[in-house]
GROMACS .gro file of N, CA and C in nm:
model
  519
    1MET      N    1   7.306   4.780   9.859
    1MET     CA    2   7.349   4.681   9.947
    1MET      C    3   7.434   4.731  10.006
    2ARG      N    4   7.535   4.888   9.954
    2ARG     CA    5   7.631   4.918  10.000
    2ARG      C    6   7.617   4.939  10.157
    3ARG      N    7   7.502   4.946  10.200
    3ARG     CA    8   7.410   5.040  10.318
    3ARG      C    9   7.410   4.967  10.367
    4LEU      N   10   7.396   4.836  10.405
    4LEU     CA   11   7.375   4.725  10.473
    4LEU      C   12   7.482   4.633  10.473
    5LEU      N   13   7.577   4.644  10.341
    5LEU     CA   14   7.727   4.564  10.410
    5LEU      C   15   7.789   4.681  10.534
    6ASN      N   16   7.794   4.776  10.492
    6ASN     CA   17   7.816   4.953  10.608
    6ASN      C   18   7.782   4.830  10.752
    7PHE      N   19   7.693   4.784  10.777
    7PHE     CA   20   7.679   4.694  10.883
    7PHE      C   21   7.769   4.623  10.952
    8LEU      N   22   7.835   4.562  10.878
    8LEU     CA   23   7.969   4.441  10.893
    8LEU      C   24   8.082   4.488  10.934
    9GLY      N   25   8.057   4.632  10.886
    9GLY     CA   26   8.254   4.690  10.954
    9GLY      C   27   8.318   4.720  10.779
   10ASP      N   28   8.420   4.719  10.797
   10ASP     CA   29   8.503   4.761  10.649
   10ASP      C   30   8.560   4.620  10.625
   11GLY      N   31   8.526   4.546  10.660
   11GLY     CA   32   8.631   4.452  10.595
   11GLY      C   33   8.788   4.453  10.584
   12LYS      N   34   8.826   4.536  10.634
   12LYS     CA   35   8.963   4.521  10.577
   12LYS      C   36   9.051   4.406  10.697
   13HIS      N   37   9.011   4.343  10.741
   13HIS     CA   38   9.049   4.238  10.799
   13HIS      C   39   9.072   4.109  10.671
   14ALA      N   40   8.982   4.119  10.591
   14ALA     CA   41   8.955   3.988  10.501
   14ALA      C   42   9.084   3.996  10.382
   15ALA      N   43   8.993   4.013  10.290
   15ALA     CA   44   9.103   4.018  10.154
   15ALA      C   45   9.145   4.060  10.071
   16GLN      N   46   9.143   4.147  10.197
   16GLN     CA   47   9.231   4.346  10.072
   16GLN      C   48   9.370   4.364  10.256
   17GLY      N   49   9.457   4.405  10.226
   17GLY     CA   50   9.524   4.434  10.361
   17GLY      C   51   9.666   4.432  10.340
   18THR      N   52   9.753   4.326  10.317
   18THR     CA   53   9.913   4.296  10.332
   18THR      C   54   9.854   4.230  10.182
   19ALA      N   55  10.048   4.210  10.179
   19ALA     CA   56  10.065   4.172  10.061
   19ALA      C   57  10.082   3.990  10.078
   20ILE      N   58  10.053   3.979  10.176
   20ILE     CA   59  10.033   3.841  10.135
   20ILE      C   60   9.924   3.772  10.091
   21GLU      N   61   9.829   3.864  10.065
   21GLU     CA   62   9.682   3.766   9.949
   21GLU      C   63   9.709   3.788   9.842
   22ASP      N   64   9.732   3.910   9.808
   22ASP     CA   65   9.796   3.900   9.634
   22ASP      C   66   9.876   3.797   9.622
   23VAL      N   67   9.981   3.755   9.707
   23VAL     CA   68  10.097   3.618   9.679
   23VAL      C   69  10.005   3.474   9.633
   24LEU      N   70  10.016   3.385   9.505
   24LEU     CA   71   9.981   3.319   9.392
   24LEU      C   72  10.088   3.184   9.396
   25CYS      N   73   9.982   3.076   9.387
   25CYS     CA   74  10.060   2.975   9.363
   25CYS      C   75  10.133   2.991   9.227
   26PHE      N   76  10.265   2.938   9.191
   26PHE     CA   77  10.360   2.971   9.052
   26PHE      C   78  10.277   2.906   8.919
   27PRO      N   79  10.266   2.928   8.785
   27PRO     CA   80  10.193   2.847   8.726
   27PRO      C   81  10.283   2.682   8.749
   28GLY      N   82  10.214   2.599   8.750
   28GLY     CA   83  10.285   2.466   8.773
   28GLY      C   84  10.361   2.400   8.846
   29THR      N   85  10.302   2.517   8.959
   29THR     CA   86  10.346   2.491   9.104
   29THR      C   87  10.194   2.389   9.223
   30ARG      N   88  10.259   2.295   9.320
   30ARG     CA   89  10.164   2.246   9.446
   30ARG      C   90  10.053   2.216   9.320
   31THR      N   91  10.081   2.169   9.203
   31THR     CA   92   9.904   2.073   9.138
   31THR      C   93   9.841   2.034   9.144
   32ALA      N   94   9.912   1.892   9.224
   32ALA     CA   95   9.869   1.750   9.305
   32ALA      C   96   9.803   1.816   9.463
   33THR      N   97   9.802   1.957   9.470
   33THR     CA   98   9.724   2.046   9.650
   33THR      C   99   9.628   2.028   9.558
   34LEU      N  100   9.646   2.167   9.457
   34LEU     CA  101   9.566   2.215   9.400
   34LEU      C  102   9.407   2.095   9.352
   35ASP      N  103   9.503   2.056   9.293
   35ASP     CA  104   9.349   1.958   9.200
   35ASP      C  105   9.330   1.868   9.358
   36ARG      N  106   9.349   1.823   9.456
   36ARG     CA  107   9.266   1.754   9.545
   36ARG      C  108   9.159   1.834   9.652
   37ILE      N  109   9.291   1.971   9.705
   37ILE     CA  110   9.126   2.079   9.635
   37ILE      C  111   9.030   2.131   9.612
   38ASP      N  112   9.066   2.086   9.478
   38ASP     CA  113   8.919   2.112   9.366
   38ASP      C  114   8.846   2.018   9.400
   39ASN      N  115   8.869   1.886   9.408
   39ASN     CA  116   8.828   1.798   9.395
   39ASN      C  117   8.759   1.793   9.513
   40TRP      N  118   8.835   1.860   9.620
   40TRP     CA  119   8.759   1.816   9.735
   40TRP      C  120   8.595   1.938   9.762
   41ILE      N  121   8.643   2.063   9.662
   41ILE     CA  122   8.539   2.138   9.679
   41ILE      C  123   8.409   2.088   9.576
   42ARG      N  124   8.432   2.054   9.454
   42ARG     CA  125   8.364   2.042   9.382
   42ARG      C  126   8.256   1.865   9.392
   43TYR      N  127   8.316   1.742   9.482
   43TYR     CA  128   8.237   1.650   9.549
   43TYR      C  129   8.219   1.594   9.683
   44SER      N  130   8.309   1.687   9.759
   44SER     CA  131   8.264   1.724   9.944
   44SER      C  132   8.128   1.693   9.957
   45SER      N  133   8.065   1.569  10.021
   45SER     CA  134   7.994   1.504  10.101
   45SER      C  135   7.966   1.619  10.201
   46SER      N  136   7.803   1.656  10.249
   46SER     CA  137   7.807   1.663  10.351
   46SER      C  138   7.833   1.645  10.516
   47ALA      N  139   7.841   1.547  10.486
   47ALA     CA  140   7.958   1.501  10.598
   47ALA      C  141   8.130   1.529  10.604
   48ASN      N  142   8.155   1.565  10.532
   48ASN     CA  143   8.287   1.635  10.487
   48ASN      C  144   8.283   1.757  10.452
   49ARG      N  145   8.238   1.835  10.541
   49ARG     CA  146   8.256   2.022  10.486
   49ARG      C  147   8.369   2.062  10.517
   50VAL      N  148   8.503   2.028  10.606
   50VAL     CA  149   8.580   2.082  10.615
   50VAL      C  150   8.691   2.032  10.595
   51LEU      N  151   8.782   2.137  10.564
   51LEU     CA  152   8.898   2.088  10.466
   51LEU      C  153   9.038   2.170  10.578
   52TRP      N  154   9.114   2.076  10.634
   52TRP     CA  155   9.206   2.121  10.736
   52TRP      C  156   9.360   2.153  10.595
   53ILE      N  157   9.387   2.260  10.548
   53ILE     CA  158   9.508   2.220  10.537
   53ILE      C  159   9.609   2.270  10.676
   54ARG      N  160   9.732   2.159  10.724
   54ARG     CA  161   9.832   2.172  10.785
   54ARG      C  162   9.955   2.174  10.746
   55GLY      N  163  10.074   2.244  10.800
   55GLY     CA  164  10.204   2.196  10.769
   55GLY      C  165  10.284   2.314  10.854
   56THR      N  166  10.465   2.298  10.787
   56THR     CA  167  10.534   2.381  10.851
   56THR      C  168  10.513   2.513  10.837
   57ALA      N  169  10.538   2.618  10.933
   57ALA     CA  170  10.547   2.763  10.902
   57ALA      C  171  10.588   2.730  10.777
   58GLY      N  172  10.600   2.875  10.708
   58GLY     CA  173  10.647   2.931  10.560
   58GLY      C  174  10.619   2.815  10.461
   59GLY      N  175  10.558   2.656  10.510
   59GLY     CA  176  10.497   2.613  10.389
   59GLY      C  177  10.460   2.625  10.251
   60GLY      N  178  10.383   2.753  10.268
   60GLY     CA  179  10.303   2.810  10.174
   60GLY      C  180  10.124   2.779  10.149
   61LYS      N  181  10.100   2.769  10.282
   61LYS     CA  182   9.935   2.738  10.326
   61LYS      C  183   9.870   2.825  10.292
   62SER      N  184   9.919   2.983  10.303
   62SER     CA  185   9.853   3.127  10.257
   62SER      C  186   9.819   3.143  10.134
   63THR      N  187   9.934   3.155  10.082
   63THR     CA  188   9.960   3.110   9.933
   63THR      C  189   9.868   2.989   9.847
   64ILE      N  190   9.900   2.869   9.932
   64ILE     CA  191   9.778   2.784   9.885
   64ILE      C  192   9.644   2.883   9.914
   65ALA      N  193   9.567   2.885   9.979
   65ALA     CA  194   9.454   2.982  10.053
   65ALA      C  195   9.394   3.093   9.955
   66SER      N  196   9.517   3.179   9.918
   66SER     CA  197   9.517   3.254   9.873
   66SER      C  198   9.460   3.177   9.699
   67THR      N  199   9.537   3.125   9.647
   67THR     CA  200   9.547   3.055   9.510
   67THR      C  201   9.380   2.992   9.516
   68VAL      N  202   9.320   2.897   9.559
   68VAL     CA  203   9.201   2.853   9.595
   68VAL      C  204   9.107   2.975   9.576
   69ALA      N  205   9.118   3.083   9.654
   69ALA     CA  206   9.007   3.142   9.673
   69ALA      C  207   8.940   3.181   9.496
   70HIS      N  208   9.141   3.266   9.470
   70HIS     CA  209   9.114   3.270   9.333
   70HIS      C  210   9.066   3.250   9.199
   71SER      N  211   9.111   3.127   9.246
   71SER     CA  212   9.078   3.054   9.103
   71SER      C  213   8.912   2.981   9.123
   72TRP      N  214   8.862   3.007   9.221
   72TRP     CA  215   8.693   2.969   9.245
   72TRP      C  216   8.615   3.100   9.283
   73GLU      N  217   8.693   3.204   9.222
   73GLU     CA  218   8.646   3.363   9.267
   73GLU      C  219   8.475   3.350   9.131
   74TYR      N  220   8.476   3.325   8.992
   74TYR     CA  221   8.371   3.303   8.966
   74TYR      C  222   8.371   3.150   8.899
   75ARG      N  223   8.381   3.083   8.985
   75ARG     CA  224   8.234   2.929   9.006
   75ARG      C  225   8.180   2.966   9.136
   76ALA      N  226   8.190   2.981   9.266
   76ALA     CA  227   8.204   3.002   9.379
   76ALA      C  228   8.108   3.143   9.439
   77SER      N  229   8.056   3.096   9.519
   77SER     CA  230   8.061   3.232   9.610
   77SER      C  231   8.150   3.175   9.756
   78CYS      N  232   8.315   3.309   9.724
   78CYS     CA  233   8.374   3.303   9.826
   78CYS      C  234   8.394   3.356   9.905
   79ALA      N  235   8.446   3.313  10.043
   79ALA     CA  236   8.500   3.439  10.110
   79ALA      C  237   8.606   3.400  10.215
   80ILE      N  238   8.734   3.513  10.203
   80ILE     CA  239   8.800   3.423  10.264
   80ILE      C  240   8.847   3.555  10.339
   81PHE      N  241   8.894   3.487  10.474
   81PHE     CA  242   8.973   3.539  10.578
   81PHE      C  243   9.107   3.552  10.620
   82HIS      N  244   9.248   3.627  10.611
   82HIS     CA  245   9.344   3.598  10.615
   82HIS      C  246   9.436   3.645  10.760
   83PHE      N  247   9.399   3.545  10.832
   83PHE     CA  248   9.463   3.619  10.994
   83PHE      C  249   9.594   3.618  11.004
   84ARG      N  250   9.588   3.748  11.060
   84ARG     CA  251   9.762   3.717  11.120
   84ARG      C  252   9.801   3.805  11.253
   85ARG      N  253   9.937   3.765  11.266
   85ARG     CA  254   9.944   3.766  11.443
   85ARG      C  255  10.006   3.909  11.500
   86GLY      N  256   9.905   3.917  11.526
   86GLY     CA  257   9.897   4.026  11.618
   86GLY      C  258   9.743   4.056  11.626
   87GLN      N  259   9.688   4.071  11.508
   87GLN     CA  260   9.545   4.121  11.473
   87GLN      C  261   9.459   4.025  11.542
   88ASN      N  262   9.407   4.109  11.694
   88ASN     CA  263   9.296   4.055  11.804
   88ASN      C  264   9.176   4.117  11.748
   89THR      N  265   9.112   4.043  11.622
   89THR     CA  266   9.005   4.094  11.628
   89THR      C  267   8.917   3.967  11.579
   90LEU      N  268   8.924   3.870  11.643
   90LEU     CA  269   8.870   3.747  11.538
   90LEU      C  270   8.729   3.781  11.666
   91ASN      N  271   8.663   3.799  11.723
   91ASN     CA  272   8.510   3.791  11.796
   91ASN      C  273   8.464   3.869  11.689
   92LYS      N  274   8.522   3.980  11.654
   92LYS     CA  275   8.471   4.109  11.593
   92LYS      C  276   8.463   4.148  11.466
   93GLN      N  277   8.547   4.039  11.428
   93GLN     CA  278   8.563   4.063  11.275
   93GLN      C  279   8.552   4.001  11.115
   94LEU      N  280   8.572   3.863  11.219
   94LEU     CA  281   8.604   3.764  11.100
   94LEU      C  282   8.463   3.628  11.029
   95VAL      N  283   8.366   3.649  11.138
   95VAL     CA  284   8.219   3.685  11.036
   95VAL      C  285   8.139   3.745  10.994
   96CYS      N  286   8.177   3.845  11.016
   96CYS     CA  287   8.128   4.000  10.964
   96CYS      C  288   8.193   3.995  10.856
   97ALA      N  289   8.331   4.002  10.865
   97ALA     CA  290   8.411   4.014  10.718
   97ALA      C  291   8.381   3.915  10.602
   98LEU      N  292   8.370   3.744  10.624
   98LEU     CA  293   8.339   3.611  10.577
   98LEU      C  294   8.143   3.671  10.473
   99ALA      N  295   8.098   3.696  10.619
   99ALA     CA  296   7.940   3.740  10.563
   99ALA      C  297   8.003   3.873  10.445
  100ARG      N  298   8.036   3.941  10.472
  100ARG     CA  299   8.048   4.089  10.373
  100ARG      C  300   8.112   4.034  10.224
  101GLN      N  301   8.170   3.944  10.224
  101GLN     CA  302   8.178   3.924  10.116
  101GLN      C  303   8.119   3.801  10.050
  102LEU      N  304   8.071   3.754  10.112
  102LEU     CA  305   7.892   3.671  10.051
  102LEU      C  306   7.840   3.751  10.044
  103GLY      N  307   7.808   3.861  10.077
  103GLY     CA  308   7.702   3.951  10.061
  103GLY      C  309   7.765   4.095   9.886
  104LYS      N  310   7.812   4.014   9.869
  104LYS     CA  311   7.843   4.087   9.763
  104LYS      C  312   7.843   3.975   9.627
  105SER      N  313   7.845   3.831   9.639
  105SER     CA  314   7.864   3.755   9.587
  105SER      C  315   7.777   3.770   9.401
  106LEU      N  316   7.861   3.717   9.345
  106LEU     CA  317   7.830   3.707   9.189
  106LEU      C  318   7.663   3.652   9.213
  107VAL      N  319   7.627   3.587   9.267
  107VAL     CA  320   7.530   3.486   9.283
  107VAL      C  321   7.420   3.530   9.346
  108PRO      N  322   7.333   3.551   9.317
  108PRO     CA  323   7.209   3.653   9.331
  108PRO      C  324   7.149   3.597   9.448
  109GLU      N  325   7.076   3.430   9.469
  109GLU     CA  326   7.055   3.364   9.627
  109GLU      C  327   7.129   3.362   9.684
  110VAL      N  328   7.311   3.393   9.680
  110VAL     CA  329   7.352   3.372   9.820
  110VAL      C  330   7.332   3.518   9.832
  111ARG      N  331   7.334   3.599   9.759
  111ARG     CA  332   7.406   3.760   9.858
  111ARG      C  333   7.251   3.799   9.855
  112ASN      N  334   7.156   3.774   9.837
  112ASN     CA  335   7.027   3.770   9.896
  112ASN      C  336   6.985   3.735  10.024
  113ALA      N  337   7.024   3.613  10.035
  113ALA     CA  338   7.029   3.547  10.177
  113ALA      C  339   7.133   3.583  10.257
  114VAL      N  340   7.249   3.594  10.238
  114VAL     CA  341   7.369   3.711  10.305
  114VAL      C  342   7.287   3.833  10.342
  115LEU      N  343   7.267   3.892  10.281
  115LEU     CA  344   7.191   4.025  10.302
  115LEU      C  345   7.031   4.070  10.307
  116GLY      N  346   6.996   3.963  10.309
  116GLY     CA  347   6.854   3.917  10.394
  116GLY      C  348   6.860   3.940  10.580
  117SER      N  349   6.983   3.876  10.629
  117SER     CA  350   7.008   3.873  10.716
  117SER      C  351   7.061   3.954  10.777
  118VAL      N  352   7.132   4.065  10.744
  118VAL     CA  353   7.192   4.165  10.751
  118VAL      C  354   7.082   4.241  10.836
  119GLN      N  355   6.951   4.266  10.702
  119GLN     CA  356   6.893   4.378  10.729
  119GLN      C  357   6.785   4.338  10.839
  120GLN      N  358   6.811   4.204  10.822
  120GLN     CA  359   6.672   4.204  10.972
  120GLN      C  360   6.777   4.232  11.088
  121ASN      N  361   6.881   4.219  11.086
  121ASN     CA  362   6.999   4.212  11.172
  121ASN      C  363   7.109   4.314  11.243
  122PRO      N  364   7.060   4.442  11.173
  122PRO     CA  365   7.158   4.550  11.132
  122PRO      C  366   7.282   4.562  11.284
  123ASN      N  367   7.247   4.536  11.379
  123ASN     CA  368   7.352   4.551  11.477
  123ASN      C  369   7.414   4.411  11.487
  124MET      N  370   7.458   4.302  11.376
  124MET     CA  371   7.492   4.212  11.432
  124MET      C  372   7.647   4.182  11.471
  125ALA      N  373   7.738   4.301  11.402
  125ALA     CA  374   7.880   4.320  11.450
  125ALA      C  375   7.878   4.290  11.632
  126GLU      N  376   7.784   4.372  11.715
  126GLU     CA  377   7.833   4.425  11.803
  126GLU      C  378   7.764   4.261  11.875
  127GLN      N  379   7.701   4.118  11.798
  127GLN     CA  380   7.701   4.020  11.861
  127GLN      C  381   7.833   4.004  11.912
  128ARG      N  382   7.798   3.810  11.995
  128ARG     CA  383   7.880   3.704  11.995
  128ARG      C  384   7.952   3.675  11.863
  129LEU      N  385   8.019   3.550  11.896
  129LEU     CA  386   8.104   3.494  11.802
  129LEU      C  387   7.976   3.405  11.722
  130ASP      N  388   7.927   3.325  11.770
  130ASP     CA  389   7.837   3.219  11.788
  130ASP      C  390   7.698   3.271  11.730
  131ILE      N  391   7.635   3.377  11.793
  131ILE     CA  392   7.559   3.428  11.721
  131ILE      C  393   7.540   3.567  11.526
  132GLN      N  394   7.673   3.516  11.557
  132GLN     CA  395   7.715   3.601  11.397
  132GLN      C  396   7.713   3.505  11.306
  133PHE      N  397   7.773   3.430  11.400
  133PHE     CA  398   7.803   3.277  11.271
  133PHE      C  399   7.700   3.215  11.258
  134LYS      N  400   7.559   3.201  11.334
  134LYS     CA  401   7.440   3.150  11.333
  134LYS      C  402   7.361   3.246  11.228
  135THR      N  403   7.347   3.354  11.251
  135THR     CA  404   7.245   3.505  11.209
  135THR      C  405   7.325   3.483  11.064
  136LEU      N  406   7.491   3.520  11.044
  136LEU     CA  407   7.544   3.559  10.924
  136LEU      C  408   7.549   3.501  10.806
  137LEU      N  409   7.572   3.323  10.839
  137LEU     CA  410   7.655   3.236  10.777
  137LEU      C  411   7.502   3.122  10.755
  138VAL      N  412   7.536   3.049  10.862
  138VAL     CA  413   7.427   2.943  10.864
  138VAL      C  414   7.291   2.938  10.860
  139ALA      N  415   7.203   3.071  10.885
  139ALA     CA  416   7.057   3.071  10.912
  139ALA      C  417   7.034   3.097  10.717
  140PRO      N  418   7.082   3.215  10.679
  140PRO     CA  419   7.098   3.257  10.548
  140PRO      C  420   7.122   3.157  10.419
  141LEU      N  421   7.255   3.051  10.435
  141LEU     CA  422   7.267   2.929  10.390
  141LEU      C  423   7.204   2.849  10.337
  142ALA      N  424   7.130   2.833  10.471
  142ALA     CA  425   7.070   2.730  10.523
  142ALA      C  426   6.930   2.711  10.382
  143THR      N  427   6.900   2.852  10.348
  143THR     CA  428   6.801   2.868  10.307
  143THR      C  429   6.779   2.835  10.138
  144LEU      N  430   6.997   2.808  10.108
  144LEU     CA  431   7.000   2.770   9.976
  144LEU      C  432   6.924   2.700   9.914
  145SER      N  433   6.894   2.643   9.817
  145SER     CA  434   6.913   2.491   9.741
  145SER      C  435   7.019   2.369   9.757
  146HIS      N  436   6.955   2.308   9.818
  146HIS     CA  437   7.126   2.186   9.825
  146HIS      C  438   7.232   2.158   9.732
  147ARG      N  439   7.336   2.194   9.736
  147ARG     CA  440   7.434   2.210   9.618
  147ARG      C  441   7.433   2.273   9.478
  148GLN      N  442   7.359   2.400   9.481
  148GLN     CA  443   7.286   2.434   9.318
  148GLN      C  444   7.426   2.580   9.353
  149HIS      N  445   7.442   2.586   9.425
  149HIS     CA  446   7.528   2.687   9.480
  149HIS      C  447   7.702   2.610   9.514
  150THR      N  448   7.749   2.649   9.510
  150THR     CA  449   7.886   2.610   9.546
  150THR      C  450   7.918   2.744   9.679
  151VAL      N  451   7.987   2.737   9.794
  151VAL     CA  452   7.992   2.849   9.903
  151VAL      C  453   8.116   2.788   9.960
  152LEU      N  454   8.203   2.825   9.923
  152LEU     CA  455   8.398   2.863   9.965
  152LEU      C  456   8.440   2.967  10.099
  153ILE      N  457   8.406   2.883  10.169
  153ILE     CA  458   8.483   2.988  10.286
  153ILE      C  459   8.624   2.935  10.342
  154ILE      N  460   8.680   3.060  10.352
  154ILE     CA  461   8.853   3.030  10.372
  154ILE      C  462   8.929   3.086  10.496
  155VAL      N  463   8.926   3.033  10.585
  155VAL     CA  464   9.015   3.082  10.685
  155VAL      C  465   9.146   3.084  10.648
  156ASP      N  466   9.246   3.188  10.656
  156ASP     CA  467   9.392   3.126  10.683
  156ASP      C  468   9.417   3.124  10.835
  157ALA      N  469   9.509   3.113  10.875
  157ALA     CA  470   9.652   3.100  10.978
  157ALA      C  471   9.532   3.106  11.076
  158LEU      N  472   9.432   3.086  11.165
  158LEU     CA  473   9.355   3.074  11.249
  158LEU      C  474   9.445   3.026  11.394
  159ASP      N  475   9.570   2.967  11.345
  159ASP     CA  476   9.637   2.950  11.452
  159ASP      C  477   9.701   3.101  11.460
  160GLU      N  478   9.667   3.200  11.378
  160GLU     CA  479   9.767   3.302  11.392
  160GLU      C  480   9.715   3.379  11.507
  161CYS      N  481   9.584   3.363  11.622
  161CYS     CA  482   9.510   3.432  11.628
  161CYS      C  483   9.602   3.424  11.812
  162ASP      N  484   9.534   3.564  11.848
  162ASP     CA  485   9.621   3.580  11.994
  162ASP      C  486   9.576   3.523  12.106
  163ASN      N  487   9.449   3.485  12.055
  163ASN     CA  488   9.345   3.396  12.193
  163ASN      C  489   9.330   3.286  12.141
  164PRO      N  490   9.359   3.177  12.156
  164PRO     CA  491   9.362   3.033  12.152
  164PRO      C  492   9.171   3.022  12.151
  165ASN      N  493   9.145   3.046  12.299
  165ASN     CA  494   8.987   3.016  12.281
  165ASN      C  495   8.897   3.079  12.198
  166ASP      N  496   8.934   3.183  12.081
  166ASP     CA  497   8.878   3.219  11.992
  166ASP      C  498   8.838   3.144  11.876
  167ALA      N  499   9.004   3.087  11.898
  167ALA     CA  500   8.966   2.951  11.784
  167ALA      C  501   8.943   2.898  11.779
  168ILE      N  502   8.918   2.803  11.964
  168ILE     CA  503   8.924   2.656  11.960
  168ILE      C  504   8.731   2.696  11.934
  169ASP      N  505   8.676   2.839  11.956
  169ASP     CA  506   8.500   2.875  11.954
  169ASP      C  507   8.500   2.839  11.834
  170PHE      N  508   8.577   2.887  11.725
  170PHE     CA  509   8.545   2.931  11.559
  170PHE      C  510   8.491   2.769  11.508
  171VAL      N  511   8.615   2.708  11.585
  171VAL     CA  512   8.590   2.559  11.466
  171VAL      C  513   8.490   2.468  11.547
  172GLN      N  514   8.510   2.476  11.678
  172GLN     CA  515   8.327   2.467  11.736
  172GLN      C  516   8.207   2.441  11.642
  173LEU      N  517   8.228   2.614  11.614
  173LEU     CA  518   8.120   2.638  11.543
  173LEU      C  519   8.121   2.598  11.418
   0.00000   0.00000   0.00000
């Protein structure tokens, strides 16, 4: 598993790195927002697969993203990418970092699906964003039984991307 995950890079731009990823909502705060997100995760339809959280700078969106990932860590296969201003690495690291985390999933079906795709495509880290997305996320996750496993992918602060076209490309995917 470790050998395969190494094909996707070190993942340093994903869930670990700077202190912001360790910040969680204080107990009893933002409960209405967190409940709404939890309900969306549990009951979203196939037509409603993207939840976009927006607000003013400093409004707590990154804290909410970290809290959601933390609270679902053992209830779903979670992957989170915290994008930061000046981190001009979207096309090369975003999808690989997300796939790397799903490749460590506690759910064997999710882990094996992602790792199988990496094994068949070991040079994926060198590919374009759209190819990485389809090969490392869409294709392996499409093999899973419908709604049997919750897969939660969180991309935080996509607006911090240095190249707005990269952000647009990702959203379109």
